[in-house]
mmCIF file of C-alpha atoms in Angstrom:
data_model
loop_
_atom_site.group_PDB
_atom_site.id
_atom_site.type_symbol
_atom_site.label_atom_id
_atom_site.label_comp_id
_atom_site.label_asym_id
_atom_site.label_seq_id
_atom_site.Cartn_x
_atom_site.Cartn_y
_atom_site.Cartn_z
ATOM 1 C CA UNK A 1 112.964 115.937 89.846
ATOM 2 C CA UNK A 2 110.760 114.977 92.658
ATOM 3 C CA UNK A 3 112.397 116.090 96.359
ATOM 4 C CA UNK A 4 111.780 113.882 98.947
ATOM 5 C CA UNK A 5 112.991 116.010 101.179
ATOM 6 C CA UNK A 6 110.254 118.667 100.525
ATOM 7 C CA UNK A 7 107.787 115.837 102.534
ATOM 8 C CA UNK A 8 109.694 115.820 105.986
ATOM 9 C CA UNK A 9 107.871 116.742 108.710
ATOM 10 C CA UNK A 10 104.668 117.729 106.330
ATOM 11 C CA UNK A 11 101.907 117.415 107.326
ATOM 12 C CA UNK A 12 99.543 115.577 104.507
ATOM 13 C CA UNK A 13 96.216 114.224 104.320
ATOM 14 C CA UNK A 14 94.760 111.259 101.261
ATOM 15 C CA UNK A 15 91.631 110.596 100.493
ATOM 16 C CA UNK A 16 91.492 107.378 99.609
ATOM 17 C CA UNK A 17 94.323 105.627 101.241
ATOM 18 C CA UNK A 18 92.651 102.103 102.017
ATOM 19 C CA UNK A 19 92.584 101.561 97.890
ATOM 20 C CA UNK A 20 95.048 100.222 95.595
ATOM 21 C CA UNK A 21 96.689 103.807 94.596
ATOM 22 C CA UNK A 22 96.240 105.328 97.668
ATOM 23 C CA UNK A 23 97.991 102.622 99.652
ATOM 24 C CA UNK A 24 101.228 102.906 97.473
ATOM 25 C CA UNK A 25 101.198 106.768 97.768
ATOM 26 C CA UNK A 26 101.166 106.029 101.648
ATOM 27 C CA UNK A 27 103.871 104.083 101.730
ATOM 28 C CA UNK A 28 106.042 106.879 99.486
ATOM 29 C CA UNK A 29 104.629 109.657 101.824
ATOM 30 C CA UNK A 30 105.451 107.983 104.944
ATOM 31 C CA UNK A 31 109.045 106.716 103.503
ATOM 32 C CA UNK A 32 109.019 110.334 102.526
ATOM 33 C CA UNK A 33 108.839 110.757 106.241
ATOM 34 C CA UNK A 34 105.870 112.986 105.795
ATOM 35 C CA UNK A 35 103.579 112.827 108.567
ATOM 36 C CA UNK A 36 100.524 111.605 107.171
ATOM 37 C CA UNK A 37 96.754 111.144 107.616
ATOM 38 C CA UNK A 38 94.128 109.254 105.911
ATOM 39 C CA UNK A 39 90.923 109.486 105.164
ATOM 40 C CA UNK A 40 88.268 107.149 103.485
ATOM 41 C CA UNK A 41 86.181 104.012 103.766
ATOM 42 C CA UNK A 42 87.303 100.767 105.023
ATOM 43 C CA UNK A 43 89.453 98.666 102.516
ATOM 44 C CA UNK A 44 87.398 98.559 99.108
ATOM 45 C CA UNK A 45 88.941 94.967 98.860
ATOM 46 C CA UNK A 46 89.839 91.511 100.692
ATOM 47 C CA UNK A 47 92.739 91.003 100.706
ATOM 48 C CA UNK A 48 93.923 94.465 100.447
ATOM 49 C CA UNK A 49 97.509 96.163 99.983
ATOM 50 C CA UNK A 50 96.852 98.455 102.771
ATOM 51 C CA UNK A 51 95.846 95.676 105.257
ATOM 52 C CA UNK A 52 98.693 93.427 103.451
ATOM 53 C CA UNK A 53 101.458 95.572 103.820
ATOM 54 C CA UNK A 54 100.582 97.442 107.396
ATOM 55 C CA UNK A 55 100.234 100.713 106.469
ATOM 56 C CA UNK A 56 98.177 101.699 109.410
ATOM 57 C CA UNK A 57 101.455 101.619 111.281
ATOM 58 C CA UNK A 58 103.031 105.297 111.620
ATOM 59 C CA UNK A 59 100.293 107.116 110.472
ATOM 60 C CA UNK A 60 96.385 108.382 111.417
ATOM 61 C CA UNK A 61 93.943 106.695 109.239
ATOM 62 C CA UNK A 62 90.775 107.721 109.932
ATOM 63 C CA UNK A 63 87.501 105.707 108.094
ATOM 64 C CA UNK A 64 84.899 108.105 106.744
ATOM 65 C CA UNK A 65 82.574 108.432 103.808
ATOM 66 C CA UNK A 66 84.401 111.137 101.823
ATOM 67 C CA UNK A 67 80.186 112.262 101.304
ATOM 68 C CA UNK A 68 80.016 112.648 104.872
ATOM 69 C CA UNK A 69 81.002 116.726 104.990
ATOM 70 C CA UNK A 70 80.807 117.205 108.835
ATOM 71 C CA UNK A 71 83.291 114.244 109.786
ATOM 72 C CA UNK A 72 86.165 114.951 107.152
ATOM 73 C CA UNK A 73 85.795 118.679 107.906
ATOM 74 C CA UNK A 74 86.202 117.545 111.579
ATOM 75 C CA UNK A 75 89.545 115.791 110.152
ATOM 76 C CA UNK A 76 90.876 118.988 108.834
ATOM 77 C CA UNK A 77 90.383 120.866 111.788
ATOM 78 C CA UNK A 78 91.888 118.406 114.057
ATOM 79 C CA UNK A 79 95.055 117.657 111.577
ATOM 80 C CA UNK A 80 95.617 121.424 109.941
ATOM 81 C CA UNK A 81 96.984 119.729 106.868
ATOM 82 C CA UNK A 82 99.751 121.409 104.445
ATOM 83 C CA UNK A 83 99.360 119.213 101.297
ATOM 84 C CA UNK A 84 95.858 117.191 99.700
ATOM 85 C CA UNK A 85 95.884 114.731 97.634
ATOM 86 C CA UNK A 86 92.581 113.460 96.904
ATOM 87 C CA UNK A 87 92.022 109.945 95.539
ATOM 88 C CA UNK A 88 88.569 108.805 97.637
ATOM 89 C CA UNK A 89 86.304 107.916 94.554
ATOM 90 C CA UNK A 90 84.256 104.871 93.456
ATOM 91 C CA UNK A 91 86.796 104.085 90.236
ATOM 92 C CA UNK A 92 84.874 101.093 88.410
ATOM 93 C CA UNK A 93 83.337 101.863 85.203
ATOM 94 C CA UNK A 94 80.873 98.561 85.210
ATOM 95 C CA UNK A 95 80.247 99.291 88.903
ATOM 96 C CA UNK A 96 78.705 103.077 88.062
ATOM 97 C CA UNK A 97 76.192 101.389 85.662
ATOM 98 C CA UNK A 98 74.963 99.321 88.495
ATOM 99 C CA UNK A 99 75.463 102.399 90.716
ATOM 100 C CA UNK A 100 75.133 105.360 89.432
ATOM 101 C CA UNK A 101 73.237 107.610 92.049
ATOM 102 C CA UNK A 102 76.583 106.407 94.688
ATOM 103 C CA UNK A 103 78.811 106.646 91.709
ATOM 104 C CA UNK A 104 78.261 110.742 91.508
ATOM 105 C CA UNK A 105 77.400 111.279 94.907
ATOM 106 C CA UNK A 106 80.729 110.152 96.109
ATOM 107 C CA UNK A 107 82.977 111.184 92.771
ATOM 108 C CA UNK A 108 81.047 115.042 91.988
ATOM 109 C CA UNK A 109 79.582 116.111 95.885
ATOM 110 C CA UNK A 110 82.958 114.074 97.513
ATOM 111 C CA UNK A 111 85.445 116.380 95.637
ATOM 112 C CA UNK A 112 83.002 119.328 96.356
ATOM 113 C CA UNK A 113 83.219 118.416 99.943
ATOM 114 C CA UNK A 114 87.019 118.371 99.901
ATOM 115 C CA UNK A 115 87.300 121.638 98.347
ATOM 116 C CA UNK A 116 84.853 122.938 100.579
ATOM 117 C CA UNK A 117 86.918 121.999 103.944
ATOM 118 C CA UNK A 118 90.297 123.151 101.631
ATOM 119 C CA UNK A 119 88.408 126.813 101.533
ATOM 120 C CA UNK A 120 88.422 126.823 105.133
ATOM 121 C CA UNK A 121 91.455 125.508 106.073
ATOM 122 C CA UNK A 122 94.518 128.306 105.886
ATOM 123 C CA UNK A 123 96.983 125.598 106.376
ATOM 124 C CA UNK A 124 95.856 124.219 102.605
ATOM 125 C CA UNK A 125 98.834 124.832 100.336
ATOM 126 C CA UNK A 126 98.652 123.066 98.185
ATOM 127 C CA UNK A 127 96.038 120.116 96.757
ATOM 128 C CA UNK A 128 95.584 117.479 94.180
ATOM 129 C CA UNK A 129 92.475 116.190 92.413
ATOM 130 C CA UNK A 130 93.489 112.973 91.134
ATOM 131 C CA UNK A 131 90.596 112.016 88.015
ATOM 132 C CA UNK A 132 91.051 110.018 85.021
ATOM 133 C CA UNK A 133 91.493 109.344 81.514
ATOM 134 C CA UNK A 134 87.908 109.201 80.669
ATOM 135 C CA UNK A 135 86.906 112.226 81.596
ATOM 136 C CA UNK A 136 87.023 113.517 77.889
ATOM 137 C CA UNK A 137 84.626 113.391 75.093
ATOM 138 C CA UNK A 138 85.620 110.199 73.334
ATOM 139 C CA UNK A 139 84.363 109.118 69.845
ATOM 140 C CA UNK A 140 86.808 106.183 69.829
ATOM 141 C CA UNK A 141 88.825 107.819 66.632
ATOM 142 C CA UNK A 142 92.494 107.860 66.843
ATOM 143 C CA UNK A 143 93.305 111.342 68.736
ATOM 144 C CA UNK A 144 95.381 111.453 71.800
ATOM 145 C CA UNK A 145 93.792 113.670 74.235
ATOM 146 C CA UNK A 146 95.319 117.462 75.020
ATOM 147 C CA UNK A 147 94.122 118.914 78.162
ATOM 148 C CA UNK A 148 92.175 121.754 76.359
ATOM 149 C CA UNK A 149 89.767 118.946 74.760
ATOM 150 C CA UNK A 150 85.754 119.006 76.049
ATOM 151 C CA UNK A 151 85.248 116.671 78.955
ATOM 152 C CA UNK A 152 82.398 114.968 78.854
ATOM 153 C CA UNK A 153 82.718 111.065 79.771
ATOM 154 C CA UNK A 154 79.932 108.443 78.735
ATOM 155 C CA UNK A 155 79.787 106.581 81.323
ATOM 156 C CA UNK A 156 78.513 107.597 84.924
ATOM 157 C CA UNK A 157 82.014 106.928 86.354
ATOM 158 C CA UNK A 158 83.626 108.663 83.538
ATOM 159 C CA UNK A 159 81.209 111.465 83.543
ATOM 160 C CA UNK A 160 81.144 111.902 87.022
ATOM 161 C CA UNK A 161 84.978 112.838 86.665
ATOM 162 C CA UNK A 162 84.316 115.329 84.093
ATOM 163 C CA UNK A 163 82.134 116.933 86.900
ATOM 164 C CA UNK A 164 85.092 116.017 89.469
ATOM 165 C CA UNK A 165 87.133 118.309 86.873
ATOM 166 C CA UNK A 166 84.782 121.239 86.330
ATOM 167 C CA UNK A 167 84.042 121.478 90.255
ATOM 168 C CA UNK A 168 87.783 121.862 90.412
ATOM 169 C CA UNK A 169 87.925 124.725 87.827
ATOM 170 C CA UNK A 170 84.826 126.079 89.622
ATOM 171 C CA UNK A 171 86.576 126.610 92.934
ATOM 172 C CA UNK A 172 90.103 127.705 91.631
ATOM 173 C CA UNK A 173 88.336 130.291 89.877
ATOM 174 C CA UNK A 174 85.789 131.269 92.312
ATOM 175 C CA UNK A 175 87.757 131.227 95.945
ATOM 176 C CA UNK A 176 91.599 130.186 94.781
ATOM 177 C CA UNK A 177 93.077 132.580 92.194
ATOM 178 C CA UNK A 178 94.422 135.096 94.853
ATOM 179 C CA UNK A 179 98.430 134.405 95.081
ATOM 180 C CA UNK A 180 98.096 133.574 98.667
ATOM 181 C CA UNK A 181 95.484 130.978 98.323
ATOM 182 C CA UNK A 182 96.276 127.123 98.146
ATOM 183 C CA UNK A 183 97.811 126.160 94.597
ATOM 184 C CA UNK A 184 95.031 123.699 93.066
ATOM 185 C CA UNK A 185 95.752 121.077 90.197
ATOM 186 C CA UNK A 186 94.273 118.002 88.382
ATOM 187 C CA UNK A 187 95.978 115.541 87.267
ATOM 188 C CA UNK A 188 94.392 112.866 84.441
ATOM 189 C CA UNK A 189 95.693 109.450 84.731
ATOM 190 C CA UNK A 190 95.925 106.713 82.542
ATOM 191 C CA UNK A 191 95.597 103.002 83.859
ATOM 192 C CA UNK A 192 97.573 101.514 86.345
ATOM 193 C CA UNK A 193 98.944 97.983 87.403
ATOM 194 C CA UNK A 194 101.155 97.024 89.879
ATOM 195 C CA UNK A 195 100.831 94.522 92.461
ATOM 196 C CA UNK A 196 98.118 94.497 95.578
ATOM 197 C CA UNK A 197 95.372 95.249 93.001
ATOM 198 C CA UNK A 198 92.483 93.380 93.901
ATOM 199 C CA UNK A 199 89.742 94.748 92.278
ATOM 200 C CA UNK A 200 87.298 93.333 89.828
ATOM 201 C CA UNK A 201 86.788 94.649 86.599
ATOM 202 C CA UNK A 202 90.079 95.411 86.183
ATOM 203 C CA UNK A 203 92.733 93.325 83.479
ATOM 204 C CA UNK A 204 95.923 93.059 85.596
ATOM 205 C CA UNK A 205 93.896 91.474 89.006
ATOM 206 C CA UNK A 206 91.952 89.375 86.559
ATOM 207 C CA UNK A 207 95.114 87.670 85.015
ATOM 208 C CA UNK A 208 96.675 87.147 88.283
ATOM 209 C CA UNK A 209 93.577 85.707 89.795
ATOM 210 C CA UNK A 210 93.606 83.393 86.705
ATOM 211 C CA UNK A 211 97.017 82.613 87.149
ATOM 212 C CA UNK A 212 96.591 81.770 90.711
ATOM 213 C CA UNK A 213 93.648 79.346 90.325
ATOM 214 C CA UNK A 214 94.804 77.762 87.326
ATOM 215 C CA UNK A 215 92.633 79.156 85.154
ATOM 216 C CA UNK A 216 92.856 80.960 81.373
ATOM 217 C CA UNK A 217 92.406 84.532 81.379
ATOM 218 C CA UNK A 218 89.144 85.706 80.358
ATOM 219 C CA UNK A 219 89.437 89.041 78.095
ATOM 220 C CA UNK A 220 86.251 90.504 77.052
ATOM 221 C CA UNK A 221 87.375 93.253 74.737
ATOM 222 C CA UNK A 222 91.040 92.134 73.416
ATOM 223 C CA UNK A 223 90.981 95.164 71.116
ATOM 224 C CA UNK A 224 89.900 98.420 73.401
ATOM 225 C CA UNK A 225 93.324 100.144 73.700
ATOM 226 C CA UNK A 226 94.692 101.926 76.913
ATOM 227 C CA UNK A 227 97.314 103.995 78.678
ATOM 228 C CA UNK A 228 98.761 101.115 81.131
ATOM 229 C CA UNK A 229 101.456 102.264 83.208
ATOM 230 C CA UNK A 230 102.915 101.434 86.455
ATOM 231 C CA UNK A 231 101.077 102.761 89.344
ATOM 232 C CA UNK A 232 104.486 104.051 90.710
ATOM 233 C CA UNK A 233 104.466 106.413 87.528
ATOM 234 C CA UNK A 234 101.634 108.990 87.793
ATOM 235 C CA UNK A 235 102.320 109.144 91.860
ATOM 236 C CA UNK A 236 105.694 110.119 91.198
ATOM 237 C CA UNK A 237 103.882 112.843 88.817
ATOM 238 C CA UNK A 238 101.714 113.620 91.727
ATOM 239 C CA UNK A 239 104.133 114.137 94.005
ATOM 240 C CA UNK A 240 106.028 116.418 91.813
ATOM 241 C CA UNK A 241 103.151 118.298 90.983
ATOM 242 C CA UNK A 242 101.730 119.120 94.459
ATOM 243 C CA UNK A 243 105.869 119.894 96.143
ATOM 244 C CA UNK A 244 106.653 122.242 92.716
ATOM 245 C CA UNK A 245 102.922 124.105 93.402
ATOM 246 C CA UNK A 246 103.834 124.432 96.781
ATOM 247 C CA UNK A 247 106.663 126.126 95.662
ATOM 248 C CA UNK A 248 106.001 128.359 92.692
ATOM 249 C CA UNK A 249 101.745 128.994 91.553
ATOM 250 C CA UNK A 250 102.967 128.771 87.663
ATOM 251 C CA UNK A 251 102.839 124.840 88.301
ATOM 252 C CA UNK A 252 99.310 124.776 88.874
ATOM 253 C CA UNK A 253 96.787 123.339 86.265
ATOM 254 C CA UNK A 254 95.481 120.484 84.593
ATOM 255 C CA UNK A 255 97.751 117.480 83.533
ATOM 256 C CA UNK A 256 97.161 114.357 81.344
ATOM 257 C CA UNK A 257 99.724 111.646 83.423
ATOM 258 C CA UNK A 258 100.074 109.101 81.253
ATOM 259 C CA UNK A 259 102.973 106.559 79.477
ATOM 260 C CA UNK A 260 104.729 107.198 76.108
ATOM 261 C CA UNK A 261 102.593 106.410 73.412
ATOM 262 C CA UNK A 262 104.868 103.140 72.918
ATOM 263 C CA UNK A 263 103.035 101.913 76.143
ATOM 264 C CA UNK A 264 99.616 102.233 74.679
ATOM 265 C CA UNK A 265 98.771 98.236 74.060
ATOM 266 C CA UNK A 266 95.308 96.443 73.970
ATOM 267 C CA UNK A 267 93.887 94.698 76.179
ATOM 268 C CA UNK A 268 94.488 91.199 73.988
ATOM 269 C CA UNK A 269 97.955 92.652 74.092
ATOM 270 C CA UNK A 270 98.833 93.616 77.961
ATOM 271 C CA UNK A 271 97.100 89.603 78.226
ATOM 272 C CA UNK A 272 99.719 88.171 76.267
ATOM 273 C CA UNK A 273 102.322 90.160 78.266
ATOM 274 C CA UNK A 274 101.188 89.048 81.250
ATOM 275 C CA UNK A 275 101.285 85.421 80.163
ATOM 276 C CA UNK A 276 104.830 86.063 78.666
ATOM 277 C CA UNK A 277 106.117 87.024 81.906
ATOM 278 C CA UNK A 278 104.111 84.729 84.392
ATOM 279 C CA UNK A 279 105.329 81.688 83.030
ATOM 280 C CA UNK A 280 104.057 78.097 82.614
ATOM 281 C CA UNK A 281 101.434 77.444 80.409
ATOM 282 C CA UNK A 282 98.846 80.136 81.242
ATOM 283 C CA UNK A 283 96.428 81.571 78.385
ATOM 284 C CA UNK A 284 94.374 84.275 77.488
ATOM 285 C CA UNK A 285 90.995 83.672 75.451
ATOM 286 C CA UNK A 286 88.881 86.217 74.059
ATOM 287 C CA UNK A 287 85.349 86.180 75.333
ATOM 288 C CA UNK A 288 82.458 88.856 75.317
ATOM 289 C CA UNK A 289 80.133 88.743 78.410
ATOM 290 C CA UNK A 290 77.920 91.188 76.401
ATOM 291 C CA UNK A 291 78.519 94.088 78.928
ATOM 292 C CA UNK A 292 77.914 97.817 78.888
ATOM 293 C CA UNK A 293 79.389 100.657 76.825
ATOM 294 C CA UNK A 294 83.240 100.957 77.287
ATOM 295 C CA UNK A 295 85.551 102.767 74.956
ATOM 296 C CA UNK A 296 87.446 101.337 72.383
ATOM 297 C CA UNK A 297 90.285 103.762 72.231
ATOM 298 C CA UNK A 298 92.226 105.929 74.595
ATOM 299 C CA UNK A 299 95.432 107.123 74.224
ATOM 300 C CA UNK A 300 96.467 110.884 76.388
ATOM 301 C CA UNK A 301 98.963 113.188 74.872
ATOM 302 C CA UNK A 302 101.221 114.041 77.627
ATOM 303 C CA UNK A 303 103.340 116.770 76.000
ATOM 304 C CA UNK A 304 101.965 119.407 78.755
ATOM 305 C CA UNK A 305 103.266 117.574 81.663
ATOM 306 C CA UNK A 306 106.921 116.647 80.047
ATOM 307 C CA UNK A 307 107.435 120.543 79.140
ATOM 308 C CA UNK A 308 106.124 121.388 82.838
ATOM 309 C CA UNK A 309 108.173 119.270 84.467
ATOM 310 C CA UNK A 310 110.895 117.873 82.006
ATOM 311 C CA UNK A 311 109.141 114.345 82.644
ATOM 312 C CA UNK A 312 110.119 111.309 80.961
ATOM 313 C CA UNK A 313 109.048 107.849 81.820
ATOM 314 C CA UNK A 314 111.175 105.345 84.198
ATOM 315 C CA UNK A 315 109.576 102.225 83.881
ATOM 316 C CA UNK A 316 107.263 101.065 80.267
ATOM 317 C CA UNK A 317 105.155 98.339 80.085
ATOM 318 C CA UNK A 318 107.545 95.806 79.968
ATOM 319 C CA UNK A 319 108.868 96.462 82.916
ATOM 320 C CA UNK A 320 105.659 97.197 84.290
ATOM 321 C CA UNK A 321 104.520 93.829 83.967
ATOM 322 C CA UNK A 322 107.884 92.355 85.376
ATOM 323 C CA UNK A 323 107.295 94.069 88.744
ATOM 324 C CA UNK A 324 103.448 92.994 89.184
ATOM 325 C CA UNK A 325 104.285 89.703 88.579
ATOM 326 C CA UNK A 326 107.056 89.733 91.064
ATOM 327 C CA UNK A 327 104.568 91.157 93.836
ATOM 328 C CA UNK A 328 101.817 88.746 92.758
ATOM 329 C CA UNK A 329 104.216 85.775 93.111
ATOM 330 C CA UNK A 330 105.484 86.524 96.510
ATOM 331 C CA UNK A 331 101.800 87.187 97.602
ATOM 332 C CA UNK A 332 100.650 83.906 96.514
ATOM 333 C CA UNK A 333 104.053 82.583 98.030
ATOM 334 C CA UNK A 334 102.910 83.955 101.220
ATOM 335 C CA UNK A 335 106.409 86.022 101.423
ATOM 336 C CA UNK A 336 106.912 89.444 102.816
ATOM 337 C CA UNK A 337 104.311 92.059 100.376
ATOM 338 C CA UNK A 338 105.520 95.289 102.332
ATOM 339 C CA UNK A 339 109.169 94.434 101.917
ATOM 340 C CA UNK A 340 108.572 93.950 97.852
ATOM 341 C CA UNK A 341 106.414 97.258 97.968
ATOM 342 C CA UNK A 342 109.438 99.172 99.370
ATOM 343 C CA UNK A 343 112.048 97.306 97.217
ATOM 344 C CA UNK A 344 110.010 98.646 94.622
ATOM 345 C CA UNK A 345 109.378 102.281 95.840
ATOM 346 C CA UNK A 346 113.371 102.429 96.728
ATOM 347 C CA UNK A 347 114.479 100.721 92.803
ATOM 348 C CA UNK A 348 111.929 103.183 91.620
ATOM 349 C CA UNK A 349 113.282 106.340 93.569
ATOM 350 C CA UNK A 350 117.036 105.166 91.892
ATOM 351 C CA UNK A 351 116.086 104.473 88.307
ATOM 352 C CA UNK A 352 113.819 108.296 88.251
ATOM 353 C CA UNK A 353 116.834 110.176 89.780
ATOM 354 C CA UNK A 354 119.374 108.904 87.670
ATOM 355 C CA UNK A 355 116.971 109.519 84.427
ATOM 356 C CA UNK A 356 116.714 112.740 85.361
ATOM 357 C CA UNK A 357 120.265 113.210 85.548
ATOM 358 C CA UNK A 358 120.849 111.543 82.441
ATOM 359 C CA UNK A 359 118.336 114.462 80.346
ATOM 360 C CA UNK A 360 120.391 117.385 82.360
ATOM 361 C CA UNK A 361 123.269 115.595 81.592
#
């Protein structure tokens, strides 16, 4: 179970923490009443959750290029932080074929840089490399990733995670095996939705900017299959991960964070879900723009992280779905975002604690 109380007074620095993930581990962290520090570019979006919900409030964030090793190594020494978690990457598949210089510039020599100001930082205790999904070899058969599996993604986003991973491995082995040194893990995560995602390329923000402007949902691969889960899932899992770490060395490694295999759906599927719970008379139409390579099947086996940590999913797709749409309406409502995010967070925090007491029980 995670322990909020391990976060007060900590001292904890997030790459990352304009984006759509980042901002809702923020809001946990600084509920948490950890004392927290950002670091990363301005908002990748507009609108943006962060800027939505006024994160800035209560905390240091500080807006640097996570390439940029001199300023976030300035960061470190000025803040001395206990805990990283490090989410600063450029995240869009379709954008690292247009981009794929910036795409492993920020995602291989970014995490490098991170590590690099982790080595020399003795406050460090503990740090998280948040990747993804994709970072294994995927012939599109019908095998649920294991962690031991060979990473190498297709893509330049995917494969630049791959490289994210092995830098990782790299420095645990090379500077961070000795029992005093800061307890290092990675942690694979499957898709996310929940509300205050804005960014393109992505199936959840394009059905509710369909929805909003009237329009039907435009799917272009109704058949690849995913891991959706709600984005208050794997940050739970982070947050578990880096406090047990922190704790005890024999939680450090490599994690696949995804849902139960139940919540693996297609993309034609998670539209019609969407549509279900929206309302109205919304649609969903199947329609190839002819783009680049993208997997047609991913599924993670997660096995690793329940025996770990005696995990078990809170919220499935389902309900998944129900809580973005409930953001996405007050947004477009104009009603209080921030208020929903921490109604969310809090309902969250209750449903997880009494699951776990249910499996002890």
């Amino acid at each position: 179970m995670l322990d909020f109380d391990f976060y007060r007074g900590k001292k904890v620095l997030v790459t990352g923490h304009t984006g759509f993930k980042g901002a809702w581990l923020t809001a946990i962290l600084k509920e948490a009443g950890a004392k927290v520090t950002g670091y990363s570019l301005e908002a990748p979006t507009e609108p943006s959750l962060f800027e939505l919900a006024g994160l800035e409030d209560g905390m240091r964030s500080v807006i640097g290029d996570i390439r940029d090793y001199d300023r976030l190594k300035t960061v470190f020494d000025e803040e001395r932080p206990q805990i990283v978690f490090h989410l600063a990457a450029q995240p869009i598949v379709r954008t690292s074929y247009e981009e794929p210089r910036a795409t492993f510039e920020t995602n291989v020599m970014g995490t490098v840089n991170v590590l690099e100001c982790i080595r020399q930082t003795e406050s460090v205790r503990s740090f998280l490399n948040v990747t993804t999904d994709k970072v294994y070899l995927n012939r599109d058969d019908d095998v649920a990733f294991t962690e031991d599996m060979m990473l190498d993604g297709y893509d330049p986003y995917s494969n630049s995670k791959s490289c994210s991973e092995l830098v990782t491995h790299s420095y645990v082995k090379s500077f961070f095996s000795d029992k005093d040194a800061p307890a290092v893990s990675t942690a694979r995560a499957g898709n996310v939705i929940g509300g205050g995602d804005f960014a393109k390329d992505r199936i959840i923000p394009d059905c509710v900017r369909a929805a909003l402007s009237g329009k039907d949902i435009i799917i272009r691969n109704p058949a690849a299959t995913r891991p959706f889960q709600h984005v208050l899932e794997p940050l739970w899992v982070y947050l578990e991960i880096a406090e047990k770490q922190a704790k005890d060395r024999i939680y450090a490694g490599y994690y696949n964070v995804g849902p139960d295999m139940t919540d693996s759906k297609t993309a034609g599927e998670i539209a019609q879900m969407f549509c279900d719970s929206w309302g109205g008379t919304l649609n969903w139409v199947d329609k190839s723009d002819g783009g680049p390579h993208e997997a047609a099947f991913l599924r993670l086996d997660c096995g690793k992280l329940k025996r770990a940590f005696g995990w078990k999913s809170v919220w499935h797709i389902d309900r998944a779905i129900a809580e973005t749409v409930a953001w996405s309406r007050i947004y477009a409502e104009g009603g209080d975002v921030k208020a929903e995010m921490m109604r969310e967070i809090a309902q969250y925090r209750i449903e997880a604690e009494d699951n776990e007491s249910r499996l002890k029980g």
